[in-house]
Amino acid sequence: MDIIFHHPTFDTQFWLDGMQQLIPDARVRQWRPGDNQPADYALVWHPPVEMLSGHSELKGVFALGAGVDSILSKLQTHPDMLPEGVPLFRLEDTGMALQMQEYAVSQVLHWFRRFDDYQALKLQAKWLPLEDYRREDFTIGVLGAGVLGGKVAESLAAWDFPVRCWSRSKKNYPGITSYAGNEELSDFLNGTRVLINLLPNTPQTVGIINSQMLNQLADEAYVMNLARGVHLVENDLLAALDSGKVKAAMLDVFAKEPLPENSPLWKHPRIAITPHLAAVTRPQEAMEYIAKTIREIEKGESPSGQVSLHNGY
Ligand SMILES: NC(=O)C1=CN([C@@H]2O[C@H](COP(=O)(O)OP(=O)(O)OC[C@H]3O[C@@H](n4cnc5c(N)ncnc54)[C@H](O)[C@@H]3O)[C@@H](O)[C@H]2O)C=CC1
Ligand SMILES: O=C(O)C(=O)CO
């Protein structure tokens, strides 16, 4: 079995050695421009078109992240990049859910305990106990209730917050109210105080966090974007912050990354920013998942994690 690997920034040797250890009889190599030799599996992030195009012998392509939008958008301009019938897989959790839970829970608790207000008071040397927020006024709404959104919703429900989620089809997470489809979006938004985005980037979700959505949230809402920058209309968020509709935002992802130095988001006192690291690929977990999936494919099984090209995620 031949496995090819390409990632613009990962430690390639670590991945080659790791995959070799997990599948000892495989020949694992770094793909380099000009390498047109056949392969059974490809592990990729931002793959050059020629790495995959024409390789209909591939039995699987593994994206080395959870979101496959960068690969699917390249398919728009290079439809032959993924040969017909070759399945595309993505990382399902592999250590990312726990990171998302840490990120979301710590920030929700930060807002709920009003640490942002106390930091502002501290800067004025003011000793002023504020009224507590109540859980019943702190409904958390998770947009996208898949592998990551579902876990984030569960971890916040464990802190006794009222939690709801929104997805394409109904979910059955204990203690979480599930809303599905565009027809239930307004009901989901109505009363949501903290909006957490974990949707995939698809034509249906681009720009979804806009004025219309923000205006339907509870007053003094909080917004956390952990999915993709293109989901959020940045100017609409700035307007909602200025009007007071939104009290604060925590953003991990941006339409343009790295976020340009002249972006007004940097200077806004009620926007917190992290540089797209809410959840990163954990190499060992990812390799174990890929090796397990390869074994399942080799046995003729249908492993989970296959991307639906039709749904776009
Ligand atoms: N900031 C970061 O560091 C990271 C961000 N991500 C982002 O998180 C996203 C979510 O990842 P997973 O949970 O693994 O994806 P997933 O595919 O398991 O879940 C997606 C959820 O969104 C829902 N959804 C999709 N389209 C919808 C629509 N049009 N209307 C309503 N619901 C819709 C699905 O029903 C599902 O519940 C990734 O696509 C990626 O963009 C992932 C990893 C790290
Ligand atoms: O896995 C993903 O989709 C990411 O965004 C990683 O940072």
Coordinates of C-alpha atoms and ligand atoms in Angstrom, one line a residue:
M1 CA 0.0 0.0 0.0
D2 CA 1.3 3.5 -0.9
I3 CA 0.5 6.6 1.1
I4 CA 1.4 10.1 0.0
F5 CA 1.5 13.1 2.3
H6 CA 1.4 16.8 1.7
H7 CA 0.9 19.6 4.3
P8 CA 2.4 23.1 3.9
T9 CA 3.3 23.6 7.5
F10 CA 3.2 20.3 9.5
D11 CA 6.4 18.4 10.4
T12 CA 6.3 16.0 7.5
Q13 CA 8.9 13.6 8.9
F14 CA 6.9 13.2 12.1
W15 CA 3.8 12.3 10.0
L16 CA 5.7 9.9 7.7
D17 CA 7.2 8.1 10.7
G18 CA 3.9 8.0 12.6
M19 CA 1.9 6.6 9.7
Q20 CA 4.7 4.1 9.0
Q21 CA 4.5 2.9 12.6
L22 CA 0.7 2.5 12.5
I23 CA 0.7 0.7 9.2
P24 CA 4.0 -1.1 9.0
D25 CA 3.5 -2.7 5.6
A26 CA 2.7 0.6 3.9
R27 CA 5.1 2.7 1.9
V28 CA 4.7 6.2 3.1
R29 CA 6.2 9.1 1.2
Q30 CA 6.1 12.9 1.0
W31 CA 4.5 14.0 -2.2
R32 CA 6.7 16.4 -4.1
P33 CA 6.0 18.3 -7.4
G34 CA 6.5 16.0 -10.3
D35 CA 5.7 12.8 -8.3
N36 CA 3.1 11.1 -10.5
Q37 CA 3.5 7.6 -9.1
P38 CA 0.3 5.8 -8.1
A39 CA -0.9 5.8 -4.5
D40 CA -3.6 4.2 -2.5
Y41 CA -4.2 7.0 0.0
A42 CA -3.4 10.7 0.2
L43 CA -3.1 12.8 3.4
V44 CA -3.5 16.4 2.5
W45 CA -4.0 20.0 3.4
H46 CA -4.2 22.6 0.7
P47 CA -3.2 20.0 -1.9
P48 CA -1.6 21.1 -5.2
V49 CA -4.0 20.1 -8.0
E50 CA -1.5 17.8 -9.7
M51 CA -1.1 15.8 -6.5
L52 CA -4.5 14.2 -6.8
S53 CA -5.8 15.0 -10.3
G54 CA -5.9 11.9 -12.6
H55 CA -5.2 9.5 -9.7
S56 CA -8.4 7.5 -10.0
E57 CA -6.6 4.6 -8.3
L58 CA -6.8 6.4 -4.9
K59 CA -9.0 4.6 -2.4
G60 CA -9.3 7.6 -0.1
V61 CA -8.1 11.2 0.4
F62 CA -7.8 12.4 4.0
A63 CA -8.1 16.1 4.8
L64 CA -5.9 16.9 7.8
G65 CA -8.5 19.1 9.4
A66 CA -12.2 19.1 10.3
G67 CA -13.3 21.7 7.7
V68 CA -12.9 20.8 4.0
D69 CA -14.0 24.1 2.6
S70 CA -10.5 24.9 1.2
I71 CA -10.5 21.6 -0.7
L72 CA -14.0 21.9 -1.9
S73 CA -13.6 25.5 -3.1
K74 CA -10.6 24.5 -5.1
L75 CA -12.8 21.8 -6.7
Q76 CA -15.0 24.6 -8.1
T77 CA -12.1 25.9 -10.2
H78 CA -10.4 22.5 -10.8
P79 CA -13.2 19.9 -10.9
D80 CA -10.7 17.2 -11.9
M81 CA -8.6 17.6 -8.7
L82 CA -10.6 14.9 -7.0
P83 CA -11.1 12.0 -9.4
E84 CA -14.7 10.8 -9.7
G85 CA -15.5 8.2 -7.1
V86 CA -12.5 8.8 -4.8
P87 CA -13.9 9.3 -1.3
L88 CA -12.8 12.4 0.7
F89 CA -12.6 12.0 4.4
R90 CA -12.1 14.7 7.1
L91 CA -11.0 14.6 10.7
E92 CA -13.9 13.8 13.0
D93 CA -13.0 15.2 16.5
T94 CA -9.6 13.5 16.9
G95 CA -8.9 15.7 19.9
M96 CA -10.6 18.8 18.5
A97 CA -13.8 18.6 20.4
L98 CA -12.1 18.8 23.8
Q99 CA -10.2 21.9 22.6
M100 CA -13.5 23.5 21.4
Q101 CA -15.1 22.7 24.8
E102 CA -12.2 24.4 26.7
Y103 CA -12.5 27.5 24.5
A104 CA -16.2 27.8 24.6
V105 CA -16.8 27.0 28.3
S106 CA -14.0 29.3 29.5
Q107 CA -15.3 32.2 27.4
V108 CA -19.0 31.7 28.4
L109 CA -18.0 31.6 32.1
H110 CA -15.9 34.7 31.6
W111 CA -18.9 36.6 30.2
F112 CA -21.4 35.1 32.7
R113 CA -19.3 36.1 35.7
R114 CA -18.9 39.6 34.1
F115 CA -15.1 39.5 34.1
D116 CA -15.1 41.8 31.1
D117 CA -17.1 44.4 33.1
Y118 CA -14.8 44.0 36.1
Q119 CA -11.8 44.4 33.9
A120 CA -13.2 47.7 32.6
L121 CA -13.9 48.8 36.2
K122 CA -10.4 47.8 37.2
L123 CA -9.0 50.1 34.6
Q124 CA -10.9 52.9 36.3
A125 CA -9.8 51.8 39.8
K126 CA -13.4 51.3 40.7
W127 CA -14.6 48.9 43.4
L128 CA -18.1 48.2 42.3
P129 CA -20.0 44.9 42.8
L130 CA -22.3 44.4 39.8
E131 CA -25.6 42.5 39.7
D132 CA -25.1 38.8 39.0
Y133 CA -26.3 37.4 35.7
R134 CA -28.8 34.7 36.0
R135 CA -28.6 31.4 34.2
E136 CA -32.2 31.7 33.0
D137 CA -31.2 34.9 31.1
F138 CA -28.1 33.2 29.6
T139 CA -29.5 30.8 27.0
I140 CA -26.7 29.5 24.8
G141 CA -27.4 28.8 21.2
V142 CA -24.9 26.6 19.2
L143 CA -25.2 27.0 15.4
G144 CA -24.1 23.7 13.9
A145 CA -24.6 20.7 16.1
G146 CA -22.3 18.2 14.5
V147 CA -19.2 16.6 16.0
L148 CA -17.8 19.7 17.5
G149 CA -20.9 21.8 18.1
G150 CA -22.7 18.9 19.8
K151 CA -19.8 18.4 22.2
V152 CA -19.7 22.1 23.0
A153 CA -23.4 22.2 23.6
E154 CA -23.1 19.2 26.0
S155 CA -20.3 20.7 27.9
L156 CA -22.2 23.9 28.5
A157 CA -25.4 22.0 29.5
A158 CA -23.2 20.3 32.1
W159 CA -22.7 23.8 33.6
D160 CA -26.5 24.1 33.9
F161 CA -26.9 26.8 31.3
P162 CA -30.0 26.5 29.1
V163 CA -28.6 25.3 25.8
R164 CA -30.1 24.9 22.4
C165 CA -28.6 24.0 19.0
W166 CA -29.5 24.5 15.4
S167 CA -28.6 22.0 12.6
R168 CA -30.0 20.6 9.3
S169 CA -31.8 17.7 11.1
K170 CA -33.0 17.3 14.6
K171 CA -30.6 16.1 17.3
N172 CA -31.2 14.2 20.4
Y173 CA -28.6 15.5 22.9
P174 CA -29.8 15.1 26.5
G175 CA -30.8 18.4 28.1
I176 CA -30.4 20.4 24.8
T177 CA -33.3 21.8 22.8
S178 CA -32.8 21.0 19.1
Y179 CA -33.9 23.2 16.3
A180 CA -33.5 22.2 12.6
G181 CA -33.7 23.9 9.2
N182 CA -34.4 27.4 8.1
E183 CA -38.0 27.2 9.2
E184 CA -36.8 26.9 12.9
L185 CA -34.0 29.4 12.8
S186 CA -36.0 32.3 14.1
D187 CA -37.3 30.3 17.1
F188 CA -33.7 29.2 17.8
L189 CA -32.4 32.8 17.7
N190 CA -35.3 34.2 19.7
G191 CA -34.0 34.3 23.4
T192 CA -30.5 33.2 22.6
R193 CA -28.1 35.3 24.6
V194 CA -24.8 33.6 23.6
L195 CA -24.4 32.6 20.0
I196 CA -21.6 30.1 19.3
N197 CA -20.9 29.3 15.7
L198 CA -19.7 25.8 14.7
L199 CA -21.2 25.5 11.2
P200 CA -19.2 24.3 8.2
N201 CA -18.5 26.8 5.4
T202 CA -21.0 26.1 2.6
P203 CA -22.8 28.3 0.1
Q204 CA -25.8 28.1 2.5
T205 CA -23.9 29.3 5.6
V206 CA -21.7 32.1 4.2
G207 CA -22.6 35.5 5.7
I208 CA -25.2 33.8 8.0
I209 CA -24.2 35.9 11.0
N210 CA -25.5 39.2 9.7
S211 CA -27.7 42.1 11.0
Q212 CA -30.8 40.1 10.5
M213 CA -29.5 37.3 12.7
L214 CA -28.0 39.5 15.3
N215 CA -31.2 41.6 15.7
Q216 CA -33.1 38.4 16.6
L217 CA -30.9 37.6 19.5
A218 CA -31.6 38.6 23.1
D219 CA -30.5 42.1 24.1
E220 CA -26.8 42.5 25.2
A221 CA -26.0 39.3 23.4
Y222 CA -22.6 37.7 23.0
V223 CA -21.2 36.2 19.8
M224 CA -18.4 33.6 19.5
N225 CA -17.3 32.6 16.0
L226 CA -15.2 29.4 16.1
A227 CA -15.9 28.1 12.6
R228 CA -15.0 30.2 9.6
G229 CA -14.6 33.9 9.1
V230 CA -16.8 34.0 6.1
H231 CA -19.8 33.1 8.3
L232 CA -19.7 36.5 9.9
V233 CA -20.5 39.9 8.3
E234 CA -17.9 41.9 10.2
N235 CA -19.5 45.3 9.6
D236 CA -22.8 44.0 10.8
L237 CA -21.2 42.8 14.0
L238 CA -19.5 46.2 14.5
A239 CA -22.8 47.9 14.0
A240 CA -24.5 45.6 16.5
L241 CA -21.7 46.3 19.1
D242 CA -22.1 50.0 18.5
S243 CA -25.9 49.9 19.0
G244 CA -25.5 47.8 22.2
K245 CA -27.5 44.9 20.7
V246 CA -24.4 42.8 21.0
K247 CA -22.3 43.3 24.2
A248 CA -19.2 41.5 23.2
A249 CA -17.7 39.1 20.7
M250 CA -14.9 36.5 20.8
L251 CA -13.5 35.7 17.3
D252 CA -11.1 33.0 16.4
V253 CA -11.6 33.0 12.6
F254 CA -11.7 35.8 10.0
A255 CA -12.7 36.3 6.4
K256 CA -9.0 37.2 5.8
E257 CA -6.3 35.4 7.8
P258 CA -4.0 36.6 9.2
L259 CA -6.4 39.4 10.2
P260 CA -4.9 42.5 8.5
E261 CA -3.3 45.0 10.9
N262 CA -5.7 47.8 9.8
S263 CA -8.8 45.8 10.6
P264 CA -11.1 47.7 13.0
L265 CA -11.7 44.5 14.9
W266 CA -8.3 44.6 16.5
K267 CA -9.0 48.0 18.3
H268 CA -12.6 47.3 19.3
P269 CA -12.6 47.2 23.2
R270 CA -15.4 44.6 23.2
I271 CA -14.0 42.2 20.7
A272 CA -11.5 39.5 21.8
I273 CA -9.4 37.8 19.2
T274 CA -7.4 34.6 18.9
P275 CA -5.5 33.6 15.8
H276 CA -7.5 30.6 14.4
L277 CA -6.5 28.0 17.1
A278 CA -9.7 27.2 18.8
A279 CA -9.0 23.6 17.9
V280 CA -5.9 22.4 16.1
T281 CA -5.1 19.0 14.5
R282 CA -3.6 16.7 17.1
P283 CA -1.2 14.6 15.0
Q284 CA -1.2 11.4 17.0
E285 CA -5.0 11.2 17.3
A286 CA -5.4 12.2 13.7
M287 CA -3.0 9.5 12.5
E288 CA -4.7 6.8 14.6
Y289 CA -8.1 7.8 13.1
I290 CA -6.7 7.7 9.6
A291 CA -5.0 4.4 10.1
K292 CA -8.2 2.9 11.6
T293 CA -10.2 4.3 8.6
I294 CA -7.8 2.9 6.1
R295 CA -8.1 -0.5 7.8
E296 CA -11.9 -0.3 7.5
I297 CA -11.7 0.7 3.8
E298 CA -9.4 -2.2 3.1
K299 CA -11.9 -4.6 4.7
G300 CA -14.6 -3.2 2.5
E301 CA -16.4 -1.4 5.3
S302 CA -17.9 2.1 5.1
P303 CA -16.1 4.2 7.7
S304 CA -17.5 7.4 9.1
G305 CA -16.0 10.8 8.3
Q306 CA -16.7 10.7 4.6
V307 CA -17.5 14.2 3.2
S308 CA -20.7 14.6 1.3
L309 CA -19.7 16.5 -1.9
H310 CA -23.4 17.2 -2.4
N311 CA -23.9 18.8 1.0
G312 CA -20.5 20.5 0.8
Y313 CA -19.2 19.4 4.2
Ligands
LIG1 N1 -11.5 27.5 14.6 C1 -11.0 26.3 14.5 O1 -9.9 26.1 15.0 C2 -11.7 25.2 13.9 C3 -12.8 25.3 13.2 N2 -13.5 24.3 12.7 C4 -14.8 24.5 11.9 O2 -15.8 23.8 12.6 C5 -16.7 23.3 11.6 C6 -17.6 22.3 12.2 O3 -16.9 21.1 12.4 P1 -17.6 19.7 12.8 O4 -18.5 19.9 14.0 O5 -16.6 18.6 12.8 O6 -18.6 19.5 11.5 P2 -19.9 18.6 11.3 O7 -20.0 18.3 9.9 O8 -19.8 17.4 12.2 O9 -21.1 19.5 11.8 C7 -21.7 20.4 11.1 C8 -23.1 20.8 11.7 O10 -23.6 21.9 10.9 C9 -24.9 21.7 10.5 N3 -25.2 22.3 9.3 C10 -24.5 22.3 8.1 N4 -25.1 23.1 7.2 C11 -26.2 23.6 7.7 C12 -27.2 24.4 7.3 N5 -27.3 24.9 6.0 N6 -28.2 24.7 8.2 C13 -28.2 24.3 9.4 N7 -27.3 23.5 9.9 C14 -26.3 23.1 9.1 C15 -25.0 20.1 10.4 O11 -26.3 19.7 10.4 C16 -24.1 19.7 11.5 O12 -24.9 19.7 12.7 C17 -15.8 22.9 10.5 O13 -16.4 22.8 9.3 C18 -14.7 24.0 10.5 O14 -15.0 25.0 9.6 C19 -13.1 23.0 12.9 C20 -11.9 22.8 13.6 C21 -11.1 23.8 14.1
LIG2 O1 -9.6 21.6 11.2 C1 -10.0 22.7 10.8 O2 -11.0 22.8 10.0 C2 -9.4 23.9 11.3 O3 -9.9 25.0 11.1 C3 -8.1 23.8 12.0 O4 -7.6 24.9 12.5

